[in-house]
């Protein structure tokens, strides 16, 4: 299953609205929620989902009534510790 990062803009969004949508996000069947990053003041959200395809993720967002601005498939992800290990193995730090 592929991972996708999506960008959403929702000015005026509240923490309560995010919490109110959580149950439906967990019930979604075409994509699996992984993580969300939110700046409420800017109405800016970044989500990470797993899905078989971008089309399936778009279908999920449509079912949730969750508009999106961008969706991108992730090629890889790396934690700070993993990046540090990579740099150390290359003699960079």
PDB file of C-alpha atoms in Angstrom:
ATOM      1  CA  UNK A   1       0.000   0.000   0.000  1.00  0.00           C
ATOM      2  CA  UNK A   2       1.351   3.447  -0.884  1.00  0.00           C
ATOM      3  CA  UNK A   3       1.624   6.417   1.452  1.00  0.00           C
ATOM      4  CA  UNK A   4       0.341   9.836   0.452  1.00  0.00           C
ATOM      5  CA  UNK A   5       0.798  13.290   1.909  1.00  0.00           C
ATOM      6  CA  UNK A   6      -2.001  15.770   1.359  1.00  0.00           C
ATOM      7  CA  UNK A   7      -2.362  19.492   1.925  1.00  0.00           C
ATOM      8  CA  UNK A   8      -5.626  21.041   3.017  1.00  0.00           C
ATOM      9  CA  UNK A   9      -6.535  24.667   3.640  1.00  0.00           C
ATOM     10  CA  UNK A  10      -9.484  25.299   5.913  1.00  0.00           C
ATOM     11  CA  UNK A  11      -9.492  28.826   7.362  1.00  0.00           C
ATOM     12  CA  UNK A  12     -11.441  29.082  10.599  1.00  0.00           C
ATOM     13  CA  UNK A  13     -11.106  25.379  11.399  1.00  0.00           C
ATOM     14  CA  UNK A  14     -11.298  24.657  15.135  1.00  0.00           C
ATOM     15  CA  UNK A  15      -9.776  21.909  17.250  1.00  0.00           C
ATOM     16  CA  UNK A  16     -13.347  20.775  18.007  1.00  0.00           C
ATOM     17  CA  UNK A  17     -14.089  20.368  14.280  1.00  0.00           C
ATOM     18  CA  UNK A  18     -10.945  18.289  13.820  1.00  0.00           C
ATOM     19  CA  UNK A  19     -11.960  16.117  16.794  1.00  0.00           C
ATOM     20  CA  UNK A  20     -15.528  15.891  15.491  1.00  0.00           C
ATOM     21  CA  UNK A  21     -14.321  14.446  12.181  1.00  0.00           C
ATOM     22  CA  UNK A  22     -11.978  11.903  13.789  1.00  0.00           C
ATOM     23  CA  UNK A  23     -14.537   9.120  14.094  1.00  0.00           C
ATOM     24  CA  UNK A  24     -15.417   9.277  10.390  1.00  0.00           C
ATOM     25  CA  UNK A  25     -11.725   9.357   9.441  1.00  0.00           C
ATOM     26  CA  UNK A  26     -11.190   6.112  11.371  1.00  0.00           C
ATOM     27  CA  UNK A  27     -14.215   4.489   9.734  1.00  0.00           C
ATOM     28  CA  UNK A  28     -12.937   5.214   6.190  1.00  0.00           C
ATOM     29  CA  UNK A  29     -12.543   2.056   4.122  1.00  0.00           C
ATOM     30  CA  UNK A  30     -10.673   3.249   1.007  1.00  0.00           C
ATOM     31  CA  UNK A  31      -7.728   4.822   2.843  1.00  0.00           C
ATOM     32  CA  UNK A  32      -6.072   4.492   6.246  1.00  0.00           C
ATOM     33  CA  UNK A  33      -5.225   7.576   8.294  1.00  0.00           C
ATOM     34  CA  UNK A  34      -1.644   7.725   9.593  1.00  0.00           C
ATOM     35  CA  UNK A  35      -0.919  11.261  10.838  1.00  0.00           C
ATOM     36  CA  UNK A  36      -2.102  14.874  10.785  1.00  0.00           C
ATOM     37  CA  UNK A  37      -0.230  18.142  11.300  1.00  0.00           C
ATOM     38  CA  UNK A  38      -2.381  21.223  11.913  1.00  0.00           C
ATOM     39  CA  UNK A  39      -1.857  24.970  12.180  1.00  0.00           C
ATOM     40  CA  UNK A  40      -5.295  26.173  13.277  1.00  0.00           C
ATOM     41  CA  UNK A  41      -4.404  29.867  13.065  1.00  0.00           C
ATOM     42  CA  UNK A  42      -3.516  29.523   9.392  1.00  0.00           C
ATOM     43  CA  UNK A  43      -6.152  26.880   8.637  1.00  0.00           C
ATOM     44  CA  UNK A  44      -3.391  24.680   7.227  1.00  0.00           C
ATOM     45  CA  UNK A  45      -3.398  20.890   7.510  1.00  0.00           C
ATOM     46  CA  UNK A  46      -1.060  18.186   6.269  1.00  0.00           C
ATOM     47  CA  UNK A  47      -2.228  14.582   6.435  1.00  0.00           C
ATOM     48  CA  UNK A  48      -0.562  11.255   5.807  1.00  0.00           C
ATOM     49  CA  UNK A  49      -2.728   8.349   4.613  1.00  0.00           C
ATOM     50  CA  UNK A  50      -2.116   4.893   3.188  1.00  0.00           C
ATOM     51  CA  UNK A  51      -4.160   3.853   0.155  1.00  0.00           C
ATOM     52  CA  UNK A  52      -3.898   1.576  -2.857  1.00  0.00           C
ATOM     53  CA  UNK A  53      -3.893   4.616  -5.164  1.00  0.00           C
ATOM     54  CA  UNK A  54      -4.310   8.366  -5.245  1.00  0.00           C
ATOM     55  CA  UNK A  55      -7.758   7.836  -6.767  1.00  0.00           C
ATOM     56  CA  UNK A  56      -8.810   5.820  -3.708  1.00  0.00           C
ATOM     57  CA  UNK A  57      -7.537   8.538  -1.377  1.00  0.00           C
ATOM     58  CA  UNK A  58      -9.421  11.181  -3.349  1.00  0.00           C
ATOM     59  CA  UNK A  59     -12.550   9.000  -3.076  1.00  0.00           C
ATOM     60  CA  UNK A  60     -12.017   8.790   0.681  1.00  0.00           C
ATOM     61  CA  UNK A  61     -11.712  12.572   1.000  1.00  0.00           C
ATOM     62  CA  UNK A  62     -14.855  13.013  -1.080  1.00  0.00           C
ATOM     63  CA  UNK A  63     -16.778  10.607   1.185  1.00  0.00           C
ATOM     64  CA  UNK A  64     -15.509  12.479   4.253  1.00  0.00           C
ATOM     65  CA  UNK A  65     -16.350  15.877   2.762  1.00  0.00           C
ATOM     66  CA  UNK A  66     -12.695  16.779   3.345  1.00  0.00           C
ATOM     67  CA  UNK A  67     -11.507  19.083   0.530  1.00  0.00           C
ATOM     68  CA  UNK A  68      -7.835  18.953  -0.423  1.00  0.00           C
ATOM     69  CA  UNK A  69      -5.471  21.197  -2.333  1.00  0.00           C
ATOM     70  CA  UNK A  70      -2.687  18.745  -3.127  1.00  0.00           C
ATOM     71  CA  UNK A  71      -1.930  15.036  -2.860  1.00  0.00           C
ATOM     72  CA  UNK A  72       1.520  13.539  -3.414  1.00  0.00           C
ATOM     73  CA  UNK A  73       2.690   9.936  -3.171  1.00  0.00           C
ATOM     74  CA  UNK A  74       5.601   9.531  -0.779  1.00  0.00           C
ATOM     75  CA  UNK A  75       8.693   7.824  -2.138  1.00  0.00           C
ATOM     76  CA  UNK A  76      10.288   7.335   1.292  1.00  0.00           C
ATOM     77  CA  UNK A  77      10.224   8.708   4.835  1.00  0.00           C
ATOM     78  CA  UNK A  78      13.066   9.046   7.263  1.00  0.00           C
ATOM     79  CA  UNK A  79      13.198   9.917  10.960  1.00  0.00           C
ATOM     80  CA  UNK A  80      15.831  12.196  12.442  1.00  0.00           C
ATOM     81  CA  UNK A  81      17.593   9.164  13.950  1.00  0.00           C
ATOM     82  CA  UNK A  82      17.576   7.352  10.591  1.00  0.00           C
ATOM     83  CA  UNK A  83      18.964  10.419   8.816  1.00  0.00           C
ATOM     84  CA  UNK A  84      21.664  10.798  11.451  1.00  0.00           C
ATOM     85  CA  UNK A  85      22.591   7.115  11.033  1.00  0.00           C
ATOM     86  CA  UNK A  86      22.812   7.564   7.272  1.00  0.00           C
ATOM     87  CA  UNK A  87      25.072  10.598   7.646  1.00  0.00           C
ATOM     88  CA  UNK A  88      27.275   8.819  10.190  1.00  0.00           C
ATOM     89  CA  UNK A  89      27.658   5.783   7.918  1.00  0.00           C
ATOM     90  CA  UNK A  90      28.793   8.155   5.157  1.00  0.00           C
ATOM     91  CA  UNK A  91      31.287   9.866   7.478  1.00  0.00           C
ATOM     92  CA  UNK A  92      29.450  13.182   7.137  1.00  0.00           C
ATOM     93  CA  UNK A  93      29.013  13.714  10.891  1.00  0.00           C
TER      94      UNK A  93
END
